Short mmCIF file of C-alpha atoms and ligand atoms in Angstrom, two decimals:
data_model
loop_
_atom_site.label_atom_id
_atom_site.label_comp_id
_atom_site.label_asym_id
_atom_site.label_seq_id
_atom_site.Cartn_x
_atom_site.Cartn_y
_atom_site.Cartn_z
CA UNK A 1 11.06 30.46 -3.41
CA UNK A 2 13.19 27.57 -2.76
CA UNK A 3 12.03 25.81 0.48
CA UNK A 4 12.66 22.49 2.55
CA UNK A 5 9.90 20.69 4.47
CA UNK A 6 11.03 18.86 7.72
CA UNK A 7 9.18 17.27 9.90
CA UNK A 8 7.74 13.32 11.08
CA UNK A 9 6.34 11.11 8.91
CA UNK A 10 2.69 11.99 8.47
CA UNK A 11 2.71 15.58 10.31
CA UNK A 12 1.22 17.01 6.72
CA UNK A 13 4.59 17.84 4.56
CA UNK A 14 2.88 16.46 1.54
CA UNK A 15 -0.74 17.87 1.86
CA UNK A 16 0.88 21.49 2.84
CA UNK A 17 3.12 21.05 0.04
CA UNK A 18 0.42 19.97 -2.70
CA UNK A 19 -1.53 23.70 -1.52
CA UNK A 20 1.60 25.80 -2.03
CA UNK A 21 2.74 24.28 -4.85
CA UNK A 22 0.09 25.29 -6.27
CA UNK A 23 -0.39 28.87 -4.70
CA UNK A 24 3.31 29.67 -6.09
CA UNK A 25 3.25 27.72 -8.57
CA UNK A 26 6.30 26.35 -8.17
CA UNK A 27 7.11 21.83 -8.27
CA UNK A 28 6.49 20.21 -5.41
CA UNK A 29 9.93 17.22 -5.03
CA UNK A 30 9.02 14.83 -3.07
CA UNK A 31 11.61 12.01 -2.78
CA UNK A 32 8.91 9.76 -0.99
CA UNK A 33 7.20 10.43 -4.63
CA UNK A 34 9.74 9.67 -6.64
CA UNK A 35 10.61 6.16 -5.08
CA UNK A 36 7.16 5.47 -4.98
CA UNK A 37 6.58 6.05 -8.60
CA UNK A 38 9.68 3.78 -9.08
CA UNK A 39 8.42 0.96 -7.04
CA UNK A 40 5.24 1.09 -9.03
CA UNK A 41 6.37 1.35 -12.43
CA UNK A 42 9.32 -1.40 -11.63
CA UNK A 43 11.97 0.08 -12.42
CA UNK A 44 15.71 -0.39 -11.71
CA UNK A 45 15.48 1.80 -8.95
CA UNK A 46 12.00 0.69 -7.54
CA UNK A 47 12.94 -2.62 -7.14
CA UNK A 48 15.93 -1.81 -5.13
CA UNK A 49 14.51 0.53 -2.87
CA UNK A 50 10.89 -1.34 -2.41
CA UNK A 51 12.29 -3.57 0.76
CA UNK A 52 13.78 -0.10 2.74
CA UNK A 53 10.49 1.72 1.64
CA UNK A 54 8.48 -1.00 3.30
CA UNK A 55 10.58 -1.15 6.45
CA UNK A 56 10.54 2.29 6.90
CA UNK A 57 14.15 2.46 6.78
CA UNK A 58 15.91 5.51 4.63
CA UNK A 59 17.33 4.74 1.05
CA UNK A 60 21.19 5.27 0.84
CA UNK A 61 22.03 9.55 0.58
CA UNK A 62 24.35 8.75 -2.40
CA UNK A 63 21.69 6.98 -4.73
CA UNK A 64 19.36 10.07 -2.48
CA UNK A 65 21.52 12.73 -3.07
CA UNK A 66 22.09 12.28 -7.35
CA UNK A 67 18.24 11.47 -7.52
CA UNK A 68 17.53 14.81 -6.55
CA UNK A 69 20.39 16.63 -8.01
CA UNK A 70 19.15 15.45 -11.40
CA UNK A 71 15.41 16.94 -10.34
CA UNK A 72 16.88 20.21 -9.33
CA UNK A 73 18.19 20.73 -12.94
CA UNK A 74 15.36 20.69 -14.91
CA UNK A 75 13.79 23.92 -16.00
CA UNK A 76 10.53 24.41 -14.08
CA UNK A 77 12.92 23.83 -10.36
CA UNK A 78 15.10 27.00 -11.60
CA UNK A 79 12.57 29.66 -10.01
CA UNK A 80 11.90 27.73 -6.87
CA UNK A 81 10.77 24.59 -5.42
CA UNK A 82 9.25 22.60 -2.40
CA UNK A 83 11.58 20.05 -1.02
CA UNK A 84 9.06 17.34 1.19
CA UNK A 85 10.98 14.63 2.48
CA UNK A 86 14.98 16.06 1.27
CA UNK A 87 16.91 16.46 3.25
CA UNK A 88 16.68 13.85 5.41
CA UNK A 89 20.16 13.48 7.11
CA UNK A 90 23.31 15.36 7.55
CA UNK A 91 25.26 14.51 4.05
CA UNK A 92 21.97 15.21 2.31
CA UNK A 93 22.11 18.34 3.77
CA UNK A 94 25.35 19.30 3.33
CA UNK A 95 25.49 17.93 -0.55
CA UNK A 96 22.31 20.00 -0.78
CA UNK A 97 23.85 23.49 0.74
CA UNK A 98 26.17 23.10 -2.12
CA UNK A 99 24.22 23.73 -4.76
CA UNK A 100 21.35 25.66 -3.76
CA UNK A 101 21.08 28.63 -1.01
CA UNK A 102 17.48 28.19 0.40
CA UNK A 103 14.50 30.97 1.55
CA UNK A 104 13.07 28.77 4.29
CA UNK A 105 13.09 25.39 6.05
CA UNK A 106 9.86 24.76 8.04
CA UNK A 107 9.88 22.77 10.47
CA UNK A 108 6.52 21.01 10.99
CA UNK A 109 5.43 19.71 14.87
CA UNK A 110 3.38 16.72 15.65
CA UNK A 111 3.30 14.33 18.59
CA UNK A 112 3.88 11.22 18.32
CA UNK A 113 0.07 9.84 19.21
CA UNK A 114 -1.13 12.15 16.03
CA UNK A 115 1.28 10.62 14.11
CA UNK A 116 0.30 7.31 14.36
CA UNK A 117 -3.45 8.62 14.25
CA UNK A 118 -2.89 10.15 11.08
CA UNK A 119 -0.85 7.37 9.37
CA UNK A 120 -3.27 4.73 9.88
CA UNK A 121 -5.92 6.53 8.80
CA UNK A 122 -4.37 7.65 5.64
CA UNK A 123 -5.19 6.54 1.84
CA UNK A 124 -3.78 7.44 -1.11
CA UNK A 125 -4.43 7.69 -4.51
CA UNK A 126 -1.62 6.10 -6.56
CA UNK A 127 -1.52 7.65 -9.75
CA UNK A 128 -2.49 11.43 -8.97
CA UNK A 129 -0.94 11.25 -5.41
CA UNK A 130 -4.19 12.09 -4.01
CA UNK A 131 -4.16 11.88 -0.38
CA UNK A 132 -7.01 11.26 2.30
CA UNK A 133 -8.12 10.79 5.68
CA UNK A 134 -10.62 8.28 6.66
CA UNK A 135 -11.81 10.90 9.42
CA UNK A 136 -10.17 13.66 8.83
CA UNK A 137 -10.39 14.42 5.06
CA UNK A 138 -12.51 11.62 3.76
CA UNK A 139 -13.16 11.17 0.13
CA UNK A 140 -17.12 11.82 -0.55
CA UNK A 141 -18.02 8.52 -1.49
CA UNK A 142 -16.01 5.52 1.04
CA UNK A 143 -12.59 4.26 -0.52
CA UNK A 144 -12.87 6.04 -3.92
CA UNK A 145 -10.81 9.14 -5.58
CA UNK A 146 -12.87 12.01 -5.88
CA UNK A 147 -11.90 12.98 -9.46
CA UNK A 148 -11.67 9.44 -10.85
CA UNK A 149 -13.51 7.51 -8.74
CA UNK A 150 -10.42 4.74 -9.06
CA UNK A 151 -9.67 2.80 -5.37
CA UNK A 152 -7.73 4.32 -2.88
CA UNK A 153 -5.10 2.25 -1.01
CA UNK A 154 -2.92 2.42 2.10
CA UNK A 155 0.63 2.53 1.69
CA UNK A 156 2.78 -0.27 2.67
CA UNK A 157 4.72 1.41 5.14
CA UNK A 158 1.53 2.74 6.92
CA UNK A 159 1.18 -0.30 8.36
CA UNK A 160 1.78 -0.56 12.26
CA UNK A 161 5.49 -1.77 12.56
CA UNK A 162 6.79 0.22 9.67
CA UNK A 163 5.17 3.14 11.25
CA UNK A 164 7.17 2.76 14.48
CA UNK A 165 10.19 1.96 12.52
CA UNK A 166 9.86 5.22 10.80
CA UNK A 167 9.52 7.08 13.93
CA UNK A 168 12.37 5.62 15.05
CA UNK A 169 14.55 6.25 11.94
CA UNK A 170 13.44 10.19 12.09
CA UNK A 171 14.19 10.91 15.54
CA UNK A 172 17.72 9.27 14.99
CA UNK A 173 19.08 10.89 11.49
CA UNK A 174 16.97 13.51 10.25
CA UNK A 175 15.57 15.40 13.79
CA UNK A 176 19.49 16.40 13.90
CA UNK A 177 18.65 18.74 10.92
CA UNK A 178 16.48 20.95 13.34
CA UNK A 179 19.45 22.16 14.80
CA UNK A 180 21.39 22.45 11.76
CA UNK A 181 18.79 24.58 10.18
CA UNK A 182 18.45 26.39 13.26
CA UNK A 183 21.99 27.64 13.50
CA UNK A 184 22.00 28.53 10.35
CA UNK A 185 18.57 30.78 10.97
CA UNK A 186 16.51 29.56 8.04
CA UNK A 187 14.34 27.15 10.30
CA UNK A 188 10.49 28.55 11.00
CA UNK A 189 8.60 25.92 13.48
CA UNK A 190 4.88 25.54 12.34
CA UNK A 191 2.46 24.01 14.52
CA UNK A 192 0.67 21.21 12.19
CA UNK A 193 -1.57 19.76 15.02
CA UNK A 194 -4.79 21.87 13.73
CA UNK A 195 -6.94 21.05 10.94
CA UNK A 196 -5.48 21.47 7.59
CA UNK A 197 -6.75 24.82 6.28
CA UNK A 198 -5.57 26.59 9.75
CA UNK A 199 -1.98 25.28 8.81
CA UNK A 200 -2.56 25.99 5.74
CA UNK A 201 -3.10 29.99 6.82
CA UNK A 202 -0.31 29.75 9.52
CA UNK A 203 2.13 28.40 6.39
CA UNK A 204 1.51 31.22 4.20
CA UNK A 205 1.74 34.02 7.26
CA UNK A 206 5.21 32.10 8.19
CA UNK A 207 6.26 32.48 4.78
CA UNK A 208 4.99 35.57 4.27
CA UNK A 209 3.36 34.38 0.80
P1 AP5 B 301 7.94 9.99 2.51
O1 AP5 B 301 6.94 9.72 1.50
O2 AP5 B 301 8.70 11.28 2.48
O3 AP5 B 301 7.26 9.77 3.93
P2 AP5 B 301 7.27 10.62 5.29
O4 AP5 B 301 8.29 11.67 5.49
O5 AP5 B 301 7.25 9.55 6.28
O6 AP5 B 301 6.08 11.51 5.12
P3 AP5 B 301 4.65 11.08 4.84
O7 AP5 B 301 4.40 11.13 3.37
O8 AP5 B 301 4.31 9.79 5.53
O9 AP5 B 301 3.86 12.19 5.65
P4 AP5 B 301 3.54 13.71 5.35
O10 AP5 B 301 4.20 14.55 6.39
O11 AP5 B 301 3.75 14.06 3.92
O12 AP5 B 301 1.98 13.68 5.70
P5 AP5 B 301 0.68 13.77 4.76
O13 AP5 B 301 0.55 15.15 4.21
O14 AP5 B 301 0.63 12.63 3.81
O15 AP5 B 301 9.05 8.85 2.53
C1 AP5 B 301 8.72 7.49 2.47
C2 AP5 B 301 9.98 6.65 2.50
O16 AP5 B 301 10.81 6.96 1.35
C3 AP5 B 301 10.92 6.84 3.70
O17 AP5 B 301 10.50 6.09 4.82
C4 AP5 B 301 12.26 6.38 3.10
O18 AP5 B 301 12.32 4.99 3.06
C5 AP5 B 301 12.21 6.90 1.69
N1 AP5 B 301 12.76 8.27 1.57
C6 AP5 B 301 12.06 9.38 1.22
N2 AP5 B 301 12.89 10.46 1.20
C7 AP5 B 301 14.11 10.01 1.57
C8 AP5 B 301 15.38 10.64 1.75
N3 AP5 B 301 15.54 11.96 1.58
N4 AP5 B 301 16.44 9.87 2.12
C9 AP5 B 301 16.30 8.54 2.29
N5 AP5 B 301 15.12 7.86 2.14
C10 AP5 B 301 14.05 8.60 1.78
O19 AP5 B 301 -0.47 13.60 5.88
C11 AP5 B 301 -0.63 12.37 6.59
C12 AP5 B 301 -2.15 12.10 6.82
O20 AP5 B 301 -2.66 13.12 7.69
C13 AP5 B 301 -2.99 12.16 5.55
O21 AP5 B 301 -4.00 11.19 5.64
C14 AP5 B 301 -3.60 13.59 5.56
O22 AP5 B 301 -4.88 13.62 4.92
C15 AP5 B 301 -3.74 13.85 7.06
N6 AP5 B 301 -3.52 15.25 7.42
C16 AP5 B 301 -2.60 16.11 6.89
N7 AP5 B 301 -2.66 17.31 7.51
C17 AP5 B 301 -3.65 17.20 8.44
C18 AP5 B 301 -4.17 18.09 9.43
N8 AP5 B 301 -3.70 19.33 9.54
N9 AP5 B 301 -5.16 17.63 10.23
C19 AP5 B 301 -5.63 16.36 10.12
N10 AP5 B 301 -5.18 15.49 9.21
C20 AP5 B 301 -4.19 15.89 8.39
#
C-alpha cells in the first residue's frame, strides 16, 4: 500500500506509522527522520536544515521534494510505503502526484490543547527513533530506552515557542492539503484523540488492513 500521513505536529503520525509499518511490512519515510538523522550525523544537509528544524519552520520543497524522490527509488519503497510528514505543501504534493498514484491519505485530528500536551511531554530515543510519553506511554524505568537503557531526550523543536511556531506553519501551508486530498477522494479522517491502541484499531478498520 502506498499511503500519506497528514495531520499536526504531534497528533501520532509517527507512532501510528512505526505499528503499520510493521503490520505490512512495508518502510515507514519520515522526512522529520531523515533531517533529523542529518542534523545528528552533521552532514551537509543537517547543518543546513538544523536552524529551520529548530524554529519549526519547513525546509525548502525543492531540497524536500529530491530528498524523497531519491527514497522512493530504492527497492524495499517499490511495494508500498508510509509517507509521515510528506507532503507537506502544495508543490510537494503536486511533484509527488507525479510519480506515484497513492491508496490512502489519512488525515489525523487533534486539537490544538492535545497538541501542545503531547509535545511537551514527548521523548525520544535518538538512535532507534524510539518515542515516549512522560504520561502517556512512559518508558518503565524514568528517562531511559526500554531496549537499551541509553537516555532519552526531548527534541529541540518541542520546546514551547517552536511548538507554536509549528502550529502556526501547519495551519498555513500544509492544512490546504486536506482539501486537496479531499477532492481528489483519497482522504480518510481518523480521530487520534484516544489512546494509542484504539487508533491503532480505528487505522487498520479505515484502511481496511
Ligand atoms: P516532523 O518530524 O515530521 O514533525 P511533525 O509533523 O511536527 O510531527 P511530529 O513528529 O512532531 O508528531 P507526530 O504526529 O509524528 O506525533 P508522535 O507520533 O511523535 O518534522 C519536523 C520538522 O522537519 C518540521 O517542523 C520541518 O522543519 C521539517 N520537515 C519535515 N518534513 C518536512 C517537509 N515535508 N517539508 C518541509 N519541512 C519538513 O506523537 C507525539 C507524542 O504523543 C509522543 O510522545 C507519543 O508517545 C504521544 N502519543 C502518540 N499517540 C498518542 C495517543 N493516541 N494518545 C496519547 N499519546 C499519544
Amino acid at each position: 500500500m502506498k499511503l500519506v500521513f497528514l495531520g499536526p505536529p504531534g497528533a501520532g503520525k509517527g507512532t501510528m506509522a512505526t505499528r503499520l509499518a510493521d503490520h505490512l511490512t512495508i518502510p515507514h519515510i519520515s522526512t522529520g527522520d531523515i533531517f533529523r538523522f542529518n542534523i545528528k550525523n552533521q552532514t551537509e544537509l543537517g547543518k543546513r536544515v538544523k536552524a529551520i528544524l529548530d524554529s519549526g519552520e519547513l525546509v525548502p520543497d525543492d531540497l524536500t521534494i529530491e530528498l524523497v524522490e531519491d527514497r522512493l527509488t530504492k527497492d524495499d519503497a517499490k511495494n508500498g510505503f508510509i509517507l509521515d510528514g510528506f507532503p507537506r505543501t502544495i508543490p510537494q504534493a503536486e511533484a509527488l502526484s507525479k510519480r506515484e498514484s497513492l491508496d490512502a491519505v489519512v488525515n489525523f485530528e487533534l486539537k490544538d490543547e492535545e497538541v501542545i500536551k503531547r509535545l511537551s511531554g514527548r521523548r525520544v530515543h535518538p538512535a532507534s527513533g524510539r518515542t515516549y510519553h512522560v504520561l502517556f506511554s512512559p518508558p518503565t524505568v524514568e528517562g531511559q530506552d526500554d531496549e537499551t537503557g541509553e537516555p532519552l531526550v526531548q527534541r529541540d523543536d518541542d520546546k514551547e515557542e517552536a511548538i507554536a511556531n509549528r502550529l502556526r506553519v501547519y495551519r498555513a501551508q500544509t492544512e490546504p492539503l486536506i482539501a486537496y486530498y479531499r477532492d481528489k477522494g483519497t482522504l480518510d479522517d481518523l480521530d487520534s484523540a484516544p489512546a494509542p491502541d484504539l487508533v491503532f484499531t480505528a487505522l487498520k478498520e479505515v484502511l481496511r488492513v
